[in-house]
Amino acid sequence: MVLKRTLIIGGGEGAHYVFHTLTSRATSEYQIIGLLDDCSDVKLNKIPRFGGLNQLKEVVRTEDIECVLLAIPSLEHTKRKQILDTCISLQIETQVLPILQDIFAGKEKIAMRPVAYQDIIERDEFELDYQKVARMVNSKTILVTGAGGSIGSEITRQIMRGNPRKLILLGHGEASIYNIHRELKKAHPDVELVPCIADIQNKERLTAVFETHRPDIVYHAAAHKHVPLMEENSSEAIANNAQGTWNLAEVANKFNVDKFVMISTDKAVKPTTVMGASKRVAEKIVQLFNQMSQTHFCVVRFGNVLGSRGSVVPLFHDQICNGEPVTLTHPDMERYFMTIPEASKLVIQASMLTVGGEIFVLDMGEPIKILDVIHKLIDLTGQKRETVSIEFIGIRKGEKVQEELFENHEEKPVLIFDKIFVGEDNPHPAELVDIQLLLDNYMGFTEQERKEQLFRLVELDWRYEKI
């Protein structure tokens, strides 16, 4: 077997772990040629140090390197990105040790893995002030819906760093709630955790949960968000995204919850799909309840989240790694992207800023061409772009080439905190009646009638004057 000429980046504990792991395997496919580290006196067995991190491009070329192993889990984000960008430009196979916080959180093992979609995000991530989080949640009971999902589970991890009095993990799927409960209990044995299997479509069950635990803050992350599936299952989109949000808002109001934070999507802006329209109706419900409640209701809206359930990018990654054609609807398709941890941190930050009624919109940076994401993923697997087939399968019904973050009628957005905008929009109280009529009658409609009524509610943005 011909071994790959391999360069290790790093000379610390991570690099030693990688070196000894690879050299102890009888079937290892890597030949360690040398290492790069900014510290000139590092030693890694008898492996030569070729220089500092800024010499990566030169060393790859002069030493005929075929594979790069990034083995500095504590490396600062900007430097990590620079190294990965260089590897992309060299179109060389690249593997990484996970960053420390992912190892500590139990989300990744201490082992090399191929570069994934999370590694190529082109932005510095937002950092929470956990002392402020602690002041908000320390003596409070927090409830998270969809707590077993990608966003909901990450919100629970971030909230736990503030040491809440009690955290209620509410979700419909027992396996996912079991897993996040087990993870958090192990990491935070002193915090009271309540795994709660409940469906937000069941108002009686929600009422019992709120009556028992009396939550102070609710983060509402439960939702159906798979666009093509909801296009074919509009009744479920309305039941979960709209009726479920109404149920939660009504119960939160009844039990005098202090803050209610609903997580939304850029697909709710000028929606062209059932999923987007159902989430836009949910936004309206939250803002309308804010007008008549002592609870501070708000919405946090953002775009695609890398690695979340329903995101298409993991599919691209799997297709590339499995040698399958990569399927993309249109070559000009663009989306906003951020990582799960950053989105979750910004949701919590927004909850510390709300005074009620806001639609917070997270600064997603510049939209990214999906085709560019695919090309970067190909480069970092060490494959040549020309060897990976990309099939353009056509835009799906209702799909946009570019997404937007604000409605036309929303006031000019204002940056009120680092990476957080707020758009002013107050739905007319009469819309509450229209929404209730849909929720009371949608199951009696045909599929076409249901969609017509749903989109009619979205168009109320233009039928009623703002208040």
Protein backbone atom coordinates (compact mmCIF):
# COMPACT_ATOMS: atom_id res chain seq x y z
CA MET A 1 0.00 0.00 0.00
CA VAL A 2 1.32 3.44 -0.98
CA LEU A 3 1.23 5.72 2.07
CA LYS A 4 0.03 9.33 1.86
CA ARG A 5 2.75 11.89 2.54
CA THR A 6 1.24 13.67 5.54
CA LEU A 7 1.94 16.91 7.38
CA ILE A 8 0.81 17.50 10.97
CA ILE A 9 -0.07 21.06 11.97
CA GLY A 10 0.69 21.46 15.65
CA GLY A 11 3.23 20.15 18.12
CA GLY A 12 1.25 20.03 21.37
CA GLU A 13 -0.78 17.35 23.09
CA GLY A 14 -3.21 17.09 20.19
CA ALA A 15 -0.40 16.48 17.72
CA HIS A 16 1.21 13.88 20.00
CA TYR A 17 -2.13 12.10 20.28
CA VAL A 18 -2.56 12.07 16.48
CA PHE A 19 1.02 10.91 15.87
CA HIS A 20 0.89 8.01 18.32
CA THR A 21 -2.59 6.98 17.17
CA LEU A 22 -1.56 6.81 13.51
CA THR A 23 1.86 5.22 14.00
CA SER A 24 0.45 2.50 16.27
CA ARG A 25 -1.92 1.27 13.59
CA ALA A 26 -0.63 -1.55 11.47
CA THR A 27 -2.97 -0.51 8.67
CA SER A 28 -2.34 3.25 8.78
CA GLU A 29 -2.43 4.90 5.35
CA TYR A 30 -0.40 7.94 6.47
CA GLN A 31 3.34 8.57 6.33
CA ILE A 32 4.13 11.46 8.71
CA ILE A 33 6.71 13.61 6.89
CA GLY A 34 6.93 16.52 9.32
CA LEU A 35 5.07 19.14 11.30
CA LEU A 36 4.41 22.87 11.41
CA ASP A 37 4.17 24.83 14.65
CA ASP A 38 4.84 28.45 15.58
CA CYS A 39 6.84 27.31 18.60
CA SER A 40 10.38 26.58 17.43
CA ASP A 41 11.33 24.10 20.20
CA VAL A 42 8.45 21.62 19.87
CA LYS A 43 9.40 17.98 19.46
CA LEU A 44 7.33 15.14 18.06
CA ASN A 45 9.40 11.96 18.21
CA LYS A 46 11.98 12.33 15.43
CA ILE A 47 9.63 14.11 13.07
CA PRO A 48 11.22 17.31 11.68
CA ARG A 49 9.63 20.73 12.17
CA PHE A 50 9.51 22.54 8.83
CA GLY A 51 8.56 25.94 10.23
CA GLY A 52 5.61 27.99 11.42
CA LEU A 53 1.96 27.86 10.40
CA ASN A 54 2.42 30.59 7.78
CA GLN A 55 4.71 28.29 5.79
CA LEU A 56 1.98 25.76 5.06
CA LYS A 57 1.63 26.46 1.34
CA GLU A 58 5.39 26.36 0.73
CA VAL A 59 5.93 23.12 2.68
CA VAL A 60 3.03 21.32 1.00
CA ARG A 61 4.61 22.05 -2.38
CA THR A 62 8.27 21.41 -1.56
CA GLU A 63 7.59 18.19 0.36
CA ASP A 64 4.91 16.81 -2.00
CA ILE A 65 2.40 16.64 0.86
CA GLU A 66 -0.83 14.76 0.05
CA CYS A 67 -2.67 15.15 3.34
CA VAL A 68 -2.78 17.75 6.14
CA LEU A 69 -3.81 16.90 9.71
CA LEU A 70 -4.83 19.98 11.72
CA ALA A 71 -4.11 18.89 15.31
CA ILE A 72 -4.52 22.09 17.36
CA PRO A 73 -8.00 21.88 18.94
CA SER A 74 -7.48 25.18 20.80
CA LEU A 75 -6.49 27.14 17.69
CA GLU A 76 -8.14 30.57 17.47
CA HIS A 77 -10.98 30.72 14.94
CA THR A 78 -9.35 33.19 12.54
CA LYS A 79 -6.09 31.21 12.29
CA ARG A 80 -8.04 27.97 11.90
CA LYS A 81 -9.96 29.50 9.02
CA GLN A 82 -6.74 30.76 7.37
CA ILE A 83 -5.27 27.26 7.44
CA LEU A 84 -8.42 25.69 6.00
CA ASP A 85 -8.59 28.38 3.30
CA THR A 86 -5.01 27.53 2.33
CA CYS A 87 -5.86 23.84 2.18
CA ILE A 88 -8.86 24.67 0.00
CA SER A 89 -6.64 26.65 -2.40
CA LEU A 90 -4.23 23.70 -2.55
CA GLN A 91 -7.12 21.23 -3.05
CA ILE A 92 -5.51 18.87 -0.56
CA GLU A 93 -7.10 16.26 1.71
CA THR A 94 -7.52 17.77 5.15
CA GLN A 95 -8.51 16.28 8.49
CA VAL A 96 -9.01 18.03 11.81
CA LEU A 97 -9.19 17.47 15.53
CA PRO A 98 -12.47 18.90 16.85
CA ILE A 99 -12.32 22.22 18.68
CA LEU A 100 -12.03 21.97 22.46
CA GLN A 101 -15.56 23.13 23.28
CA ASP A 102 -17.04 20.38 21.10
CA ILE A 103 -14.86 17.79 22.83
CA PHE A 104 -15.79 19.10 26.29
CA ALA A 105 -19.49 19.23 25.38
CA GLY A 106 -19.32 15.57 24.39
CA LYS A 107 -20.41 16.37 20.83
CA GLU A 108 -17.22 15.00 19.27
CA LYS A 109 -14.59 12.46 20.24
CA ILE A 110 -10.87 13.17 20.49
CA ALA A 111 -10.15 11.77 17.05
CA MET A 112 -9.27 13.04 13.61
CA ARG A 113 -12.17 13.50 11.25
CA PRO A 114 -12.56 14.78 7.70
CA VAL A 115 -13.24 18.51 7.40
CA ALA A 116 -16.98 19.02 7.48
CA TYR A 117 -19.43 21.76 6.55
CA GLN A 118 -19.15 23.33 10.04
CA ASP A 119 -15.46 24.05 9.42
CA ILE A 120 -15.90 26.25 6.36
CA ILE A 121 -18.17 28.96 7.74
CA GLU A 122 -16.61 32.31 6.84
CA ARG A 123 -17.32 34.35 9.96
CA ASP A 124 -16.06 34.91 13.48
CA GLU A 125 -18.56 33.41 15.87
CA PHE A 126 -20.44 35.48 18.43
CA GLU A 127 -19.50 34.86 22.08
CA LEU A 128 -21.98 35.08 24.92
CA ASP A 129 -21.32 36.85 28.20
CA TYR A 130 -22.11 33.90 30.46
CA GLN A 131 -22.06 36.04 33.59
CA LYS A 132 -25.04 37.95 32.17
CA VAL A 133 -26.70 34.68 31.19
CA ALA A 134 -26.24 33.47 34.76
CA ARG A 135 -27.84 36.62 36.14
CA MET A 136 -30.86 36.03 33.88
CA VAL A 137 -31.38 32.31 34.54
CA ASN A 138 -29.69 31.51 37.86
CA SER A 139 -32.85 31.44 39.98
CA LYS A 140 -35.24 30.70 37.13
CA THR A 141 -37.04 27.75 35.61
CA ILE A 142 -36.37 27.53 31.89
CA LEU A 143 -38.44 25.52 29.41
CA VAL A 144 -37.16 24.65 25.92
CA THR A 145 -39.49 23.15 23.33
CA GLY A 146 -37.90 20.97 20.68
CA ALA A 147 -35.15 20.38 23.26
CA GLY A 148 -33.94 17.27 21.48
CA GLY A 149 -33.50 19.01 18.13
CA SER A 150 -30.35 20.58 16.74
CA ILE A 151 -31.12 24.16 17.80
CA GLY A 152 -33.13 23.31 20.92
CA SER A 153 -30.46 20.98 22.32
CA GLU A 154 -27.74 23.56 21.77
CA ILE A 155 -29.83 26.22 23.54
CA THR A 156 -30.05 23.87 26.54
CA ARG A 157 -26.26 23.41 26.54
CA GLN A 158 -25.70 27.16 26.49
CA ILE A 159 -28.35 27.83 29.15
CA MET A 160 -26.80 25.24 31.47
CA ARG A 161 -23.61 27.31 31.56
CA GLY A 162 -25.68 29.94 33.41
CA ASN A 163 -26.69 27.39 36.08
CA PRO A 164 -30.50 27.69 35.99
CA ARG A 165 -32.60 26.56 38.95
CA LYS A 166 -34.50 24.09 36.75
CA LEU A 167 -34.44 23.20 33.05
CA ILE A 168 -37.42 21.51 31.39
CA LEU A 169 -36.54 19.55 28.24
CA LEU A 170 -39.79 19.36 26.30
CA GLY A 171 -40.05 17.39 23.09
CA HIS A 172 -42.17 14.93 21.15
CA GLY A 173 -39.41 12.42 20.34
CA GLU A 174 -38.50 10.28 23.32
CA ALA A 175 -35.11 9.17 21.98
CA SER A 176 -33.82 12.70 21.40
CA ILE A 177 -35.08 13.93 24.79
CA TYR A 178 -33.50 10.91 26.48
CA ASN A 179 -30.16 11.65 24.81
CA ILE A 180 -29.98 15.36 25.67
CA HIS A 181 -31.17 14.68 29.24
CA ARG A 182 -28.45 12.05 29.68
CA GLU A 183 -25.79 14.36 28.25
CA LEU A 184 -26.74 17.34 30.41
CA LYS A 185 -27.18 15.30 33.58
CA LYS A 186 -23.66 13.97 33.22
CA ALA A 187 -22.17 17.42 32.61
CA HIS A 188 -24.30 19.31 35.19
CA PRO A 189 -25.33 16.92 37.98
CA ASP A 190 -26.37 19.72 40.35
CA VAL A 191 -29.04 21.30 38.11
CA GLU A 192 -32.58 19.97 38.25
CA LEU A 193 -33.44 18.57 34.83
CA VAL A 194 -36.94 17.51 33.82
CA PRO A 195 -37.30 15.41 30.63
CA CYS A 196 -40.83 16.04 29.40
CA ILE A 197 -42.40 14.12 26.53
CA ALA A 198 -45.15 16.36 25.19
CA ASP A 199 -46.64 17.48 21.89
CA ILE A 200 -47.15 21.23 21.52
CA GLN A 201 -50.35 20.45 19.59
CA ASN A 202 -51.82 19.13 22.87
CA LYS A 203 -52.82 22.21 24.87
CA GLU A 204 -54.10 20.20 27.82
CA ARG A 205 -50.73 18.47 28.20
CA LEU A 206 -48.91 21.81 27.94
CA THR A 207 -51.21 23.29 30.58
CA ALA A 208 -50.36 20.46 32.98
CA VAL A 209 -46.62 20.94 32.39
CA PHE A 210 -46.79 24.71 32.96
CA GLU A 211 -49.00 24.30 36.04
CA THR A 212 -46.54 21.83 37.58
CA HIS A 213 -43.27 23.62 36.80
CA ARG A 214 -44.22 27.31 36.36
CA PRO A 215 -41.47 28.24 33.86
CA ASP A 216 -40.10 31.78 33.90
CA ILE A 217 -38.61 31.76 30.39
CA VAL A 218 -39.68 29.72 27.33
CA TYR A 219 -37.50 29.11 24.28
CA HIS A 220 -39.76 27.77 21.54
CA ALA A 221 -37.62 25.78 19.09
CA ALA A 222 -40.09 23.02 18.20
CA ALA A 223 -41.17 23.17 14.56
CA HIS A 224 -41.60 21.29 11.32
CA LYS A 225 -38.99 22.83 9.03
CA HIS A 226 -38.39 20.46 6.11
CA VAL A 227 -39.58 22.50 3.13
CA PRO A 228 -40.47 19.79 0.56
CA LEU A 229 -42.13 17.56 3.17
CA MET A 230 -44.32 20.38 4.47
CA GLU A 231 -45.34 21.23 0.90
CA GLU A 232 -46.97 17.80 0.77
CA ASN A 233 -48.25 17.85 4.36
CA SER A 234 -49.74 21.30 4.86
CA SER A 235 -52.10 20.17 7.63
CA GLU A 236 -49.13 19.14 9.77
CA ALA A 237 -47.27 22.37 9.04
CA ILE A 238 -50.29 24.36 10.27
CA ALA A 239 -50.91 22.04 13.23
CA ASN A 240 -47.34 22.11 14.53
CA ASN A 241 -45.95 25.48 13.49
CA ALA A 242 -49.07 27.63 13.86
CA GLN A 243 -51.48 25.81 16.20
CA GLY A 244 -48.61 24.58 18.37
CA THR A 245 -47.24 28.12 18.72
CA TRP A 246 -50.74 29.42 19.56
CA ASN A 247 -51.11 26.76 22.25
CA LEU A 248 -47.77 27.61 23.81
CA ALA A 249 -48.39 31.36 23.68
CA GLU A 250 -51.82 30.95 25.27
CA VAL A 251 -50.50 28.76 28.08
CA ALA A 252 -47.47 31.02 28.64
CA ASN A 253 -49.81 33.99 28.98
CA LYS A 254 -52.07 32.09 31.38
CA PHE A 255 -49.20 31.20 33.70
CA ASN A 256 -47.50 34.60 33.55
CA VAL A 257 -44.25 33.49 31.92
CA ASP A 258 -41.76 36.36 31.97
CA LYS A 259 -40.23 35.86 28.51
CA PHE A 260 -41.28 33.82 25.48
CA VAL A 261 -38.76 33.53 22.64
CA MET A 262 -39.86 31.93 19.37
CA ILE A 263 -37.26 30.75 16.86
CA SER A 264 -38.16 31.52 13.25
CA THR A 265 -36.58 31.38 9.81
CA ASP A 266 -35.78 33.63 6.86
CA LYS A 267 -38.21 31.44 4.88
CA ALA A 268 -40.99 33.28 6.76
CA VAL A 269 -40.07 36.46 4.85
CA LYS A 270 -42.30 36.87 1.79
CA PRO A 271 -42.97 33.13 2.02
CA THR A 272 -43.40 31.05 -1.09
CA THR A 273 -43.67 27.68 0.65
CA VAL A 274 -46.07 26.11 3.13
CA MET A 275 -43.32 25.82 5.74
CA GLY A 276 -42.37 29.50 5.37
CA ALA A 277 -46.00 30.66 5.46
CA SER A 278 -46.76 28.57 8.56
CA LYS A 279 -43.75 30.10 10.33
CA ARG A 280 -44.83 33.61 9.28
CA VAL A 281 -48.24 32.95 10.83
CA ALA A 282 -46.47 31.73 13.97
CA GLU A 283 -44.50 35.00 14.09
CA LYS A 284 -47.77 36.94 13.89
CA ILE A 285 -49.27 34.86 16.71
CA VAL A 286 -46.33 35.65 18.98
CA GLN A 287 -46.46 39.38 18.24
CA LEU A 288 -50.24 39.53 18.64
CA PHE A 289 -50.11 37.81 22.02
CA ASN A 290 -47.48 40.34 23.07
CA GLN A 291 -50.02 43.12 22.49
CA MET A 292 -52.40 41.71 25.11
CA SER A 293 -50.12 40.02 27.63
CA GLN A 294 -47.77 40.85 30.48
CA THR A 295 -45.39 38.24 29.05
CA HIS A 296 -42.61 39.62 26.87
CA PHE A 297 -43.08 37.76 23.58
CA CYS A 298 -40.45 38.06 20.83
CA VAL A 299 -39.26 36.33 17.66
CA VAL A 300 -35.69 35.52 16.61
CA ARG A 301 -35.29 34.99 12.86
CA PHE A 302 -32.25 33.60 11.06
CA GLY A 303 -31.23 31.68 7.96
CA ASN A 304 -29.71 28.25 7.34
CA VAL A 305 -27.89 26.62 10.21
CA LEU A 306 -24.98 24.37 9.30
CA GLY A 307 -25.54 20.83 10.48
CA SER A 308 -29.12 21.32 11.65
CA ARG A 309 -31.80 18.76 10.91
CA GLY A 310 -33.42 19.70 7.64
CA SER A 311 -30.30 21.44 6.32
CA VAL A 312 -29.23 20.27 2.87
CA VAL A 313 -25.48 20.80 3.42
CA PRO A 314 -24.95 17.51 5.31
CA LEU A 315 -26.52 15.78 2.31
CA PHE A 316 -23.92 17.38 0.03
CA HIS A 317 -21.16 16.25 2.37
CA ASP A 318 -22.44 12.67 2.42
CA GLN A 319 -22.83 12.59 -1.37
CA ILE A 320 -19.24 13.77 -1.87
CA CYS A 321 -17.80 11.28 0.65
CA ASN A 322 -19.84 8.40 -0.80
CA GLY A 323 -18.86 9.11 -4.40
CA GLU A 324 -22.42 10.01 -5.42
CA PRO A 325 -23.48 12.85 -7.72
CA VAL A 326 -24.11 16.05 -5.75
CA THR A 327 -27.66 17.27 -6.38
CA LEU A 328 -28.25 21.04 -6.46
CA THR A 329 -31.41 22.72 -7.67
CA HIS A 330 -29.82 25.76 -9.36
CA PRO A 331 -26.21 27.00 -9.94
CA ASP A 332 -27.03 30.51 -8.64
CA MET A 333 -28.71 29.31 -5.43
CA GLU A 334 -27.63 31.41 -2.41
CA ARG A 335 -28.29 31.07 1.31
CA TYR A 336 -27.32 32.71 4.60
CA PHE A 337 -25.39 30.38 6.92
CA MET A 338 -24.25 30.22 10.53
CA THR A 339 -23.33 27.41 12.90
CA ILE A 340 -25.65 25.83 15.46
CA PRO A 341 -23.70 27.17 18.50
CA GLU A 342 -23.63 30.73 17.16
CA ALA A 343 -27.33 30.75 16.31
CA SER A 344 -28.18 29.40 19.76
CA LYS A 345 -25.98 31.96 21.53
CA LEU A 346 -27.60 34.81 19.62
CA VAL A 347 -31.07 33.50 20.50
CA ILE A 348 -30.14 33.64 24.19
CA GLN A 349 -28.63 37.11 23.75
CA ALA A 350 -31.86 38.30 22.11
CA SER A 351 -33.81 36.96 25.08
CA MET A 352 -31.73 39.23 27.33
CA LEU A 353 -32.57 42.25 25.15
CA THR A 354 -36.31 41.83 24.61
CA VAL A 355 -38.88 44.23 25.98
CA GLY A 356 -41.63 42.51 23.99
CA GLY A 357 -42.89 42.48 20.41
CA GLU A 358 -39.59 42.48 18.54
CA ILE A 359 -38.57 40.45 15.54
CA PHE A 360 -34.87 40.04 16.15
CA VAL A 361 -32.93 39.21 13.00
CA LEU A 362 -29.47 37.74 13.34
CA ASP A 363 -26.69 39.18 11.23
CA MET A 364 -25.96 36.28 8.90
CA GLY A 365 -23.15 38.03 7.05
CA GLU A 366 -23.20 37.89 3.26
CA PRO A 367 -25.21 35.19 1.48
CA ILE A 368 -23.08 32.30 0.26
CA LYS A 369 -23.43 30.54 -3.07
CA ILE A 370 -24.32 26.91 -2.46
CA LEU A 371 -22.11 25.90 -5.39
CA ASP A 372 -19.12 27.50 -3.61
CA VAL A 373 -19.90 25.49 -0.47
CA ILE A 374 -19.93 22.29 -2.52
CA HIS A 375 -16.61 23.16 -4.18
CA LYS A 376 -14.96 23.81 -0.80
CA LEU A 377 -16.23 20.53 0.58
CA ILE A 378 -14.83 18.71 -2.48
CA ASP A 379 -11.44 20.44 -2.08
CA LEU A 380 -11.13 19.54 1.58
CA THR A 381 -11.79 15.85 0.95
CA GLY A 382 -8.74 15.84 -1.31
CA GLN A 383 -10.77 15.11 -4.41
CA LYS A 384 -10.57 17.04 -7.66
CA ARG A 385 -13.59 19.13 -8.57
CA GLU A 386 -13.71 17.69 -12.07
CA THR A 387 -14.06 14.15 -10.66
CA VAL A 388 -17.21 14.95 -8.65
CA SER A 389 -20.43 15.11 -10.63
CA ILE A 390 -22.83 17.95 -9.80
CA GLU A 391 -26.36 17.55 -11.10
CA PHE A 392 -28.66 20.58 -11.34
CA ILE A 393 -32.10 19.11 -10.75
CA GLY A 394 -34.25 22.26 -11.09
CA ILE A 395 -35.81 24.64 -8.59
CA ARG A 396 -38.50 23.03 -6.46
CA LYS A 397 -41.97 24.49 -6.20
CA GLY A 398 -41.88 27.67 -4.12
CA GLU A 399 -38.10 27.64 -3.71
CA LYS A 400 -36.25 30.97 -3.94
CA VAL A 401 -32.82 31.46 -5.48
CA GLN A 402 -32.06 34.13 -2.86
CA GLU A 403 -33.56 34.40 0.63
CA GLU A 404 -34.35 37.64 2.48
CA LEU A 405 -34.26 38.49 6.17
CA PHE A 406 -36.78 41.37 6.37
CA GLU A 407 -40.28 42.03 5.05
CA ASN A 408 -40.79 45.19 2.96
CA HIS A 409 -43.22 46.61 5.50
CA GLU A 410 -40.91 46.10 8.46
CA GLU A 411 -39.20 49.27 9.61
CA LYS A 412 -35.59 49.81 8.60
CA PRO A 413 -33.67 47.32 10.74
CA VAL A 414 -31.47 48.70 13.50
CA LEU A 415 -28.38 46.97 14.88
CA ILE A 416 -29.13 46.95 18.61
CA PHE A 417 -26.36 44.57 19.65
CA ASP A 418 -23.39 42.87 18.04
CA LYS A 419 -24.84 40.76 15.19
CA ILE A 420 -28.47 41.38 16.21
CA PHE A 421 -30.87 43.61 14.26
CA VAL A 422 -34.44 44.38 15.20
CA GLY A 423 -37.21 45.07 12.70
CA GLU A 424 -40.33 46.87 13.90
CA ASP A 425 -43.61 45.26 12.90
CA ASN A 426 -46.93 45.28 14.77
CA PRO A 427 -49.65 43.10 13.25
CA HIS A 428 -53.19 44.46 13.39
CA PRO A 429 -55.31 42.95 16.23
CA ALA A 430 -57.96 41.89 13.69
CA GLU A 431 -55.49 39.36 12.32
CA LEU A 432 -55.91 37.30 15.49
CA VAL A 433 -59.50 36.52 14.47
CA ASP A 434 -58.44 35.50 10.96
CA ILE A 435 -55.73 33.22 12.35
CA GLN A 436 -58.12 31.63 14.82
CA LEU A 437 -60.60 30.91 12.00
CA LEU A 438 -57.92 29.02 10.08
CA LEU A 439 -56.81 27.06 13.14
CA ASP A 440 -60.39 26.10 13.94
CA ASN A 441 -61.28 24.95 10.43
CA TYR A 442 -58.18 23.90 8.44
CA MET A 443 -58.76 20.16 8.82
CA GLY A 444 -62.09 20.52 7.00
CA PHE A 445 -60.46 22.13 3.97
CA THR A 446 -59.10 20.41 0.90
CA GLU A 447 -55.34 20.58 0.44
CA GLN A 448 -55.72 23.42 -2.07
CA GLU A 449 -58.16 25.35 0.15
CA ARG A 450 -55.83 24.92 3.13
CA LYS A 451 -52.91 26.41 1.25
CA GLU A 452 -55.02 29.26 -0.10
CA GLN A 453 -56.21 30.17 3.40
CA LEU A 454 -52.68 29.92 4.80
CA PHE A 455 -51.23 32.27 2.21
CA ARG A 456 -54.18 34.62 2.60
CA LEU A 457 -53.10 35.09 6.23
CA VAL A 458 -49.58 35.95 5.09
CA GLU A 459 -50.99 38.55 2.71
CA LEU A 460 -52.71 40.27 5.66
CA ASP A 461 -49.40 42.12 6.06
CA TRP A 462 -50.63 44.32 3.21
CA ARG A 463 -54.40 44.25 3.91
CA TYR A 464 -54.28 45.85 7.33
CA GLU A 465 -52.62 49.11 8.27
CA LYS A 466 -49.89 48.86 10.89
CA ILE A 467 -50.74 49.98 14.42
